[in-house]
Amino acid sequence: MRVITGTARGRKLKTPENYDIRPTTDNVKESIFNIIQFDIEGRKVLDLFAGTGQLGIECLSRGAESAVFVDRSREAVKIVRDNLAACGLKGTVLEADSVSFLKTCDKFDLIFIDPPYDSDLYEEVLDNINIFDILRDGGIIICEARRGREMPEMRPPYRKSREYNYGSVKLCKYYKEQ
């Protein structure tokens, strides 16, 4: 697993020794960044269920203003910190419950949501984003899920934009109207 482009291009990222953390594959990561490539620079990024932190790190490498990484796993938090250091990047790394974090956080321009595939967290997280209105106008949410999973709609001013399938993975893009 490596950073695709930007200031940390080619840097190898640390991965977990066990499979409690499921990193996004390189092919899916490349697809995500093809989808949002013009929506990163100068943006505030939230990497929920951060795992290795590779999505937020890729954003920082590509010029994002800041990134917050949230994961409840102590191992994941350590891996994210190690990966940031290895890339010479800075971000805020929090060991916290992702759902609870949404109730008190600032607003973001770009949010990545990648919980365990078989969890019911997608609906709860998207509902909390709606309720606490943490996405800035024109902001984007990218959810990664198992292909075949029905992704929920969001209430206005949030909208489901498009779904993409890559092998066994589904990406769902949401946005907030301006």
Coordinates of N, CA and C in Angstrom, one line a residue:
M1 N 0.8 -1.2 0.0 CA 0.0 0.0 0.0 C 0.9 1.2 0.0
R2 N 0.7 2.1 -1.0 CA 1.5 3.3 -1.1 C 0.6 4.5 -1.4
V3 N 1.2 5.7 -1.1 CA 0.5 6.9 -1.5 C 0.6 7.1 -3.0
I4 N -0.5 7.4 -3.6 CA -0.5 7.5 -5.1 C 0.2 8.7 -5.7
T5 N -0.1 9.9 -5.1 CA 0.5 11.1 -5.7 C 0.6 12.2 -4.7
G6 N 1.2 13.3 -5.1 CA 1.4 14.4 -4.2 C 2.7 14.4 -3.5
T7 N 2.8 15.2 -2.4 CA 4.1 15.4 -1.7 C 4.6 14.1 -1.1
A8 N 3.8 13.1 -0.8 CA 4.2 11.9 -0.2 C 4.2 10.7 -1.2
R9 N 4.1 11.1 -2.5 CA 4.0 10.0 -3.5 C 5.0 8.9 -3.4
G10 N 4.5 7.7 -3.5 CA 5.4 6.5 -3.4 C 5.7 6.0 -2.0
R11 N 5.4 6.8 -1.0 CA 5.7 6.4 0.4 C 4.9 5.1 0.7
K12 N 5.5 4.2 1.3 CA 4.9 2.9 1.7 C 4.2 3.2 3.0
L13 N 2.9 2.7 3.1 CA 2.1 2.8 4.3 C 2.1 1.5 5.1
K14 N 2.2 1.6 6.4 CA 2.1 0.5 7.3 C 0.7 -0.1 7.3
T15 N 0.6 -1.4 7.3 CA -0.7 -2.1 7.3 C -0.8 -2.9 8.6
P16 N -2.0 -3.3 9.0 CA -2.1 -4.1 10.2 C -1.6 -5.5 10.0
E17 N -1.2 -6.1 11.1 CA -0.8 -7.5 11.1 C -2.0 -8.5 11.1
N18 N -3.1 -8.0 11.7 CA -4.3 -8.8 11.7 C -5.3 -8.2 10.8
Y19 N -6.4 -8.9 10.6 CA -7.4 -8.4 9.6 C -8.6 -7.8 10.3
D20 N -8.4 -7.3 11.5 CA -9.5 -6.6 12.2 C -9.7 -5.2 11.4
I21 N -8.6 -4.8 10.8 CA -8.7 -3.5 10.0 C -8.6 -4.0 8.5
R22 N -9.5 -3.5 7.7 CA -9.6 -3.9 6.3 C -9.2 -2.7 5.5
P23 N -8.0 -2.6 5.1 CA -7.6 -1.4 4.3 C -8.3 -1.4 2.9
T24 N -8.6 -0.2 2.4 CA -9.1 -0.1 1.0 C -8.0 -0.5 0.1
T25 N -8.4 -1.3 -0.9 CA -7.4 -1.8 -1.9 C -6.9 -0.7 -2.8
D26 N -5.8 -0.9 -3.3 CA -5.2 0.2 -4.2 C -6.0 0.5 -5.4
N27 N -6.7 -0.5 -6.0 CA -7.6 -0.2 -7.1 C -8.8 0.7 -6.7
V28 N -9.4 0.3 -5.6 CA -10.5 1.1 -5.1 C -10.1 2.5 -4.7
K29 N -8.9 2.6 -4.0 CA -8.4 3.9 -3.6 C -8.2 4.8 -4.9
E30 N -7.6 4.2 -5.9 CA -7.3 5.0 -7.1 C -8.6 5.5 -7.7
S31 N -9.7 4.6 -7.7 CA -11.0 5.0 -8.2 C -11.6 6.1 -7.4
I32 N -11.5 6.1 -6.1 CA -12.0 7.1 -5.2 C -11.4 8.5 -5.6
F33 N -10.1 8.5 -5.8 CA -9.4 9.7 -6.1 C -9.6 10.2 -7.5
N34 N -10.0 9.3 -8.4 CA -10.4 9.7 -9.7 C -11.7 10.4 -9.7
I35 N -12.6 10.0 -8.8 CA -13.9 10.6 -8.6 C -13.8 12.0 -8.0
I36 N -12.9 12.2 -7.0 CA -12.9 13.4 -6.2 C -11.6 14.3 -6.5
Q37 N -10.9 14.0 -7.5 CA -9.6 14.6 -7.7 C -9.5 16.1 -7.7
F38 N -10.6 16.8 -8.1 CA -10.7 18.2 -8.1 C -11.3 18.8 -6.9
D39 N -11.6 18.0 -5.9 CA -12.3 18.4 -4.7 C -11.5 18.2 -3.4
I40 N -10.2 18.2 -3.5 CA -9.3 17.9 -2.4 C -8.5 19.1 -1.9
E41 N -7.9 19.8 -2.8 CA -6.9 20.9 -2.4 C -7.6 21.9 -1.6
G42 N -7.0 22.3 -0.5 CA -7.5 23.3 0.4 C -8.7 22.9 1.3
R43 N -9.0 21.6 1.2 CA -10.3 21.2 1.9 C -9.9 20.6 3.3
K44 N -11.0 20.6 4.2 CA -10.9 19.9 5.5 C -11.5 18.5 5.3
V45 N -10.7 17.5 5.7 CA -11.1 16.1 5.5 C -11.3 15.4 6.8
L46 N -12.3 14.5 6.8 CA -12.6 13.6 7.9 C -12.5 12.2 7.4
D47 N -11.7 11.4 8.0 CA -11.5 10.0 7.7 C -12.1 9.2 8.9
L48 N -13.3 8.9 8.8 CA -14.0 8.1 9.9 C -13.7 6.6 9.7
F49 N -13.6 5.9 10.8 CA -13.2 4.5 10.7 C -11.9 4.4 10.0
A50 N -10.9 5.2 10.4 CA -9.7 5.5 9.6 C -8.8 4.3 9.3
G51 N -8.8 3.3 10.1 CA -8.0 2.1 9.8 C -6.5 2.5 9.7
T52 N -6.0 2.4 8.5 CA -4.5 2.8 8.3 C -4.4 4.3 8.1
G53 N -5.5 5.0 7.8 CA -5.4 6.4 7.5 C -5.1 6.8 6.1
Q54 N -5.1 5.8 5.2 CA -4.6 6.0 3.9 C -5.4 7.0 3.1
L55 N -6.7 7.1 3.3 CA -7.5 8.0 2.5 C -7.3 9.5 2.9
G56 N -7.2 9.7 4.2 CA -6.9 11.1 4.7 C -5.5 11.4 4.3
I57 N -4.6 10.5 4.4 CA -3.1 10.8 4.1 C -3.0 11.1 2.6
E58 N -3.7 10.4 1.8 CA -3.7 10.7 0.3 C -4.2 12.1 0.1
C59 N -5.2 12.5 0.8 CA -5.8 13.9 0.7 C -4.7 14.9 1.1
L60 N -4.1 14.7 2.2 CA -3.0 15.6 2.7 C -1.9 15.7 1.7
S61 N -1.5 14.6 1.1 CA -0.5 14.5 0.1 C -0.8 15.4 -1.1
R62 N -2.1 15.4 -1.4 CA -2.6 16.1 -2.6 C -3.0 17.6 -2.2
G63 N -2.7 18.1 -1.1 CA -2.9 19.5 -0.8 C -4.2 19.8 0.1
A64 N -4.8 18.8 0.7 CA -5.9 19.1 1.6 C -5.3 20.0 2.8
E65 N -6.2 21.0 3.2 CA -5.8 21.9 4.3 C -5.5 21.1 5.6
S66 N -6.4 20.2 5.9 CA -6.2 19.4 7.2 C -7.0 18.1 7.1
A67 N -6.7 17.2 8.0 CA -7.4 15.9 8.1 C -7.5 15.5 9.5
V68 N -8.7 15.0 9.8 CA -8.9 14.4 11.1 C -9.2 12.9 10.9
F69 N -8.5 12.1 11.7 CA -8.6 10.6 11.6 C -9.3 10.1 12.9
V70 N -10.4 9.3 12.7 CA -11.1 8.8 13.9 C -11.2 7.3 13.8
D71 N -10.8 6.6 14.8 CA -10.9 5.2 14.9 C -11.0 4.8 16.4
R72 N -11.8 3.8 16.7 CA -11.9 3.4 18.1 C -10.8 2.4 18.5
S73 N -10.1 1.8 17.5 CA -9.0 0.8 17.7 C -7.7 1.5 18.0
R74 N -7.1 1.1 19.2 CA -5.8 1.6 19.6 C -4.8 1.2 18.5
E75 N -4.9 0.0 18.0 CA -3.9 -0.4 16.9 C -4.0 0.5 15.7
A76 N -5.2 0.8 15.3 CA -5.4 1.7 14.1 C -4.9 3.1 14.3
V77 N -5.1 3.6 15.5 CA -4.6 4.9 15.8 C -3.1 5.0 15.8
K78 N -2.5 4.0 16.3 CA -1.0 3.9 16.2 C -0.5 3.8 14.8
I79 N -1.2 3.0 14.0 CA -0.8 2.8 12.6 C -1.0 4.2 11.8
V80 N -2.1 4.9 12.1 CA -2.3 6.2 11.4 C -1.2 7.1 11.8
R81 N -0.8 7.2 13.1 CA 0.2 8.1 13.5 C 1.6 7.7 12.9
D82 N 1.9 6.4 12.8 CA 3.1 6.0 12.2 C 3.1 6.4 10.7
N83 N 2.0 6.2 10.0 CA 1.9 6.5 8.6 C 2.0 8.0 8.3
L84 N 1.4 8.8 9.1 CA 1.6 10.2 9.0 C 3.1 10.6 9.1
A85 N 3.7 10.1 10.2 CA 5.1 10.4 10.4 C 6.0 10.0 9.2
A86 N 5.7 8.8 8.7 CA 6.5 8.2 7.6 C 6.4 9.1 6.3
C87 N 5.2 9.7 6.2 CA 5.0 10.6 5.0 C 5.3 12.0 5.3
G88 N 5.7 12.4 6.5 CA 6.1 13.8 6.8 C 4.8 14.7 6.8
L89 N 3.7 14.1 7.2 CA 2.4 14.9 7.2 C 1.9 15.0 8.6
K90 N 1.0 16.0 8.8 CA 0.4 16.2 10.1 C -1.1 16.1 9.9
G91 N -1.7 15.5 10.9 CA -3.1 15.4 11.0 C -3.5 15.2 12.5
T92 N -4.8 15.3 12.7 CA -5.3 15.1 14.1 C -5.8 13.7 14.1
V93 N -5.3 12.9 15.0 CA -5.7 11.4 15.2 C -6.3 11.2 16.5
L94 N -7.6 10.7 16.5 CA -8.3 10.5 17.7 C -8.8 9.1 17.9
E95 N -8.5 8.5 19.0 CA -9.1 7.2 19.4 C -10.5 7.5 20.0
A96 N -11.5 7.3 19.2 CA -12.8 7.6 19.7 C -13.9 6.8 18.8
D97 N -15.1 6.8 19.4 CA -16.2 6.2 18.7 C -16.6 7.1 17.6
S98 N -16.7 6.7 16.3 CA -17.0 7.5 15.2 C -18.3 8.2 15.3
V99 N -19.3 7.4 15.7 CA -20.7 7.9 15.8 C -20.8 9.1 16.8
S100 N -20.2 8.9 18.0 CA -20.2 9.9 19.0 C -19.4 11.1 18.6
F101 N -18.3 10.9 17.9 CA -17.5 12.0 17.4 C -18.3 13.0 16.6
L102 N -19.2 12.5 15.8 CA -20.0 13.4 14.9 C -20.9 14.4 15.6
K103 N -21.2 14.1 16.9 CA -22.1 14.9 17.7 C -21.4 16.2 18.1
T104 N -20.1 16.3 18.1 CA -19.4 17.5 18.7 C -18.3 18.0 17.8
C105 N -18.2 17.5 16.5 CA -17.1 17.9 15.7 C -17.4 19.2 14.9
D106 N -16.4 19.7 14.2 CA -16.5 20.9 13.3 C -17.1 20.4 12.0
K107 N -17.1 21.3 11.1 CA -17.6 21.0 9.7 C -16.4 20.6 8.8
F108 N -16.7 19.8 7.9 CA -15.7 19.3 6.9 C -16.2 19.5 5.5
D109 N -15.3 19.4 4.6 CA -15.6 19.5 3.1 C -15.6 18.2 2.5
L110 N -14.9 17.2 3.1 CA -14.9 15.9 2.5 C -14.8 14.9 3.6
I111 N -15.8 13.9 3.6 CA -15.9 12.9 4.6 C -15.8 11.5 4.0
F112 N -14.9 10.7 4.5 CA -14.8 9.3 4.1 C -15.4 8.4 5.2
I113 N -16.3 7.5 4.8 CA -17.0 6.6 5.7 C -16.7 5.2 5.3
D114 N -16.0 4.4 6.1 CA -15.7 3.0 5.8 C -15.7 2.1 7.0
P115 N -16.9 1.9 7.5 CA -17.0 1.1 8.7 C -16.9 -0.4 8.3
P116 N -16.9 -1.3 9.3 CA -16.9 -2.7 9.0 C -18.1 -3.0 8.1
Y117 N -17.9 -3.7 7.0 CA -18.9 -3.9 6.0 C -20.2 -4.5 6.5
D118 N -20.2 -5.4 7.5 CA -21.4 -6.0 7.9 C -22.1 -5.3 9.1
S119 N -21.6 -4.1 9.4 CA -22.2 -3.4 10.5 C -23.5 -2.6 10.0
D120 N -24.2 -2.1 10.9 CA -25.4 -1.2 10.6 C -25.0 0.3 10.8
L121 N -23.7 0.6 10.8 CA -23.2 1.9 11.1 C -23.5 2.9 10.0
Y122 N -23.6 2.5 8.7 CA -23.8 3.4 7.6 C -25.0 4.4 7.9
E123 N -26.2 3.8 8.2 CA -27.4 4.6 8.4 C -27.2 5.5 9.6
E124 N -26.6 5.0 10.7 CA -26.5 5.9 11.9 C -25.5 7.0 11.6
V125 N -24.4 6.7 10.9 CA -23.4 7.8 10.6 C -24.0 8.8 9.7
L126 N -24.7 8.4 8.6 CA -25.3 9.3 7.7 C -26.4 10.1 8.3
D127 N -27.2 9.5 9.2 CA -28.2 10.2 9.9 C -27.6 11.3 10.8
N128 N -26.5 11.0 11.5 CA -25.9 12.0 12.4 C -25.2 13.1 11.6
I129 N -24.7 12.8 10.4 CA -24.2 13.9 9.6 C -25.3 14.8 9.2
N130 N -26.5 14.3 8.9 CA -27.7 15.1 8.6 C -28.1 15.9 9.8
I131 N -28.2 15.2 10.9 CA -28.8 15.9 12.1 C -27.8 17.0 12.6
F132 N -26.5 16.7 12.6 CA -25.6 17.7 13.2 C -25.0 18.6 12.1
D133 N -25.4 18.3 10.8 CA -25.0 19.2 9.7 C -23.5 19.5 9.7
I134 N -22.7 18.5 9.6 CA -21.3 18.7 9.7 C -20.6 18.8 8.3
L135 N -21.3 18.7 7.2 CA -20.7 18.9 5.9 C -20.9 20.3 5.4
R136 N -19.9 20.9 4.9 CA -20.0 22.3 4.4 C -20.8 22.2 3.1
D137 N -21.4 23.3 2.7 CA -22.1 23.4 1.4 C -21.2 23.0 0.3
G138 N -21.6 22.2 -0.6 CA -20.8 21.7 -1.7 C -19.9 20.6 -1.3
G139 N -19.9 20.2 -0.1 CA -19.1 19.1 0.4 C -19.5 17.7 -0.1
I140 N -18.6 16.8 0.0 CA -18.7 15.4 -0.5 C -18.5 14.4 0.6
I141 N -19.3 13.3 0.5 CA -19.2 12.2 1.4 C -18.9 11.0 0.5
I142 N -17.9 10.2 0.8 CA -17.7 8.9 0.1 C -17.8 7.8 1.1
C143 N -18.7 6.9 0.8 CA -18.9 5.6 1.6 C -18.4 4.4 0.8
E144 N -17.7 3.6 1.5 CA -17.2 2.3 0.9 C -18.0 1.2 1.6
A145 N -18.6 0.3 0.8 CA -19.4 -0.8 1.4 C -19.2 -2.0 0.5
R146 N -19.8 -3.1 1.0 CA -19.8 -4.3 0.2 C -20.8 -4.1 -1.0
R147 N -20.4 -4.6 -2.2 CA -21.2 -4.5 -3.3 C -22.5 -5.3 -3.0
G148 N -23.6 -4.7 -3.5 CA -24.9 -5.3 -3.2 C -25.7 -4.7 -2.0
R149 N -24.9 -4.0 -1.2 CA -25.6 -3.3 -0.1 C -26.4 -2.1 -0.6
E150 N -27.6 -2.0 -0.1 CA -28.4 -0.9 -0.4 C -28.0 0.3 0.5
M151 N -27.5 1.4 -0.2 CA -27.1 2.5 0.6 C -28.3 3.5 0.8
P152 N -28.4 4.0 2.0 CA -29.6 4.9 2.3 C -29.5 6.2 1.6
E153 N -30.7 6.8 1.4 CA -30.8 8.2 0.9 C -30.6 9.1 2.1
M154 N -30.3 10.3 1.9 CA -30.1 11.3 2.9 C -31.2 12.4 2.8
R155 N -31.5 13.0 3.9 CA -32.5 14.1 3.8 C -31.9 15.4 3.3
P156 N -32.6 16.2 2.5 CA -32.1 17.5 2.0 C -31.6 18.3 3.2
P157 N -30.5 19.1 2.9 CA -29.9 19.4 1.6 C -28.9 18.4 1.1
Y158 N -28.8 17.2 1.8 CA -27.9 16.2 1.4 C -28.6 15.3 0.3
R159 N -27.8 14.8 -0.7 CA -28.3 14.0 -1.8 C -27.3 12.9 -2.1
K160 N -27.9 11.7 -2.4 CA -27.0 10.7 -2.9 C -26.8 11.0 -4.4
S161 N -25.6 11.0 -4.8 CA -25.2 11.4 -6.2 C -25.1 10.2 -7.1
R162 N -24.2 9.2 -6.8 CA -23.9 8.1 -7.7 C -23.3 7.0 -6.9
E163 N -23.5 5.8 -7.4 CA -22.9 4.6 -6.9 C -21.9 4.0 -7.9
Y164 N -20.8 3.5 -7.5 CA -19.8 2.9 -8.4 C -19.5 1.5 -7.8
N165 N -19.4 0.5 -8.7 CA -19.0 -0.8 -8.3 C -17.7 -1.2 -8.8
Y166 N -16.8 -1.8 -7.9 CA -15.5 -2.2 -8.3 C -15.3 -3.6 -7.7
G167 N -15.5 -4.7 -8.5 CA -15.4 -6.0 -7.9 C -16.4 -6.2 -6.8
S168 N -16.0 -6.5 -5.6 CA -16.9 -6.8 -4.5 C -17.2 -5.5 -3.7
V169 N -16.7 -4.4 -4.1 CA -16.8 -3.1 -3.4 C -17.7 -2.1 -4.1
K170 N -18.5 -1.4 -3.3 CA -19.4 -0.4 -3.8 C -18.9 0.9 -3.1
L171 N -18.8 2.0 -4.0 CA -18.6 3.3 -3.5 C -19.8 4.1 -3.7
C172 N -20.2 4.9 -2.7 CA -21.4 5.7 -2.9 C -21.0 7.2 -2.6
K173 N -21.4 8.0 -3.5 CA -21.0 9.5 -3.3 C -22.3 10.2 -3.0
Y174 N -22.1 11.0 -1.9 CA -23.2 12.0 -1.5 C -22.6 13.4 -1.5
Y175 N -23.5 14.4 -1.6 CA -23.0 15.7 -1.5 C -24.1 16.6 -0.8
K176 N -23.6 17.8 -0.4 CA -24.5 18.7 0.2 C -24.7 19.9 -0.8
E177 N -26.0 20.2 -1.1 CA -26.3 21.2 -2.0 C -25.8 22.6 -1.5
Q178 N -25.4 23.4 -2.4 CA -24.9 24.8 -2.0 C -26.1 25.7 -2.0

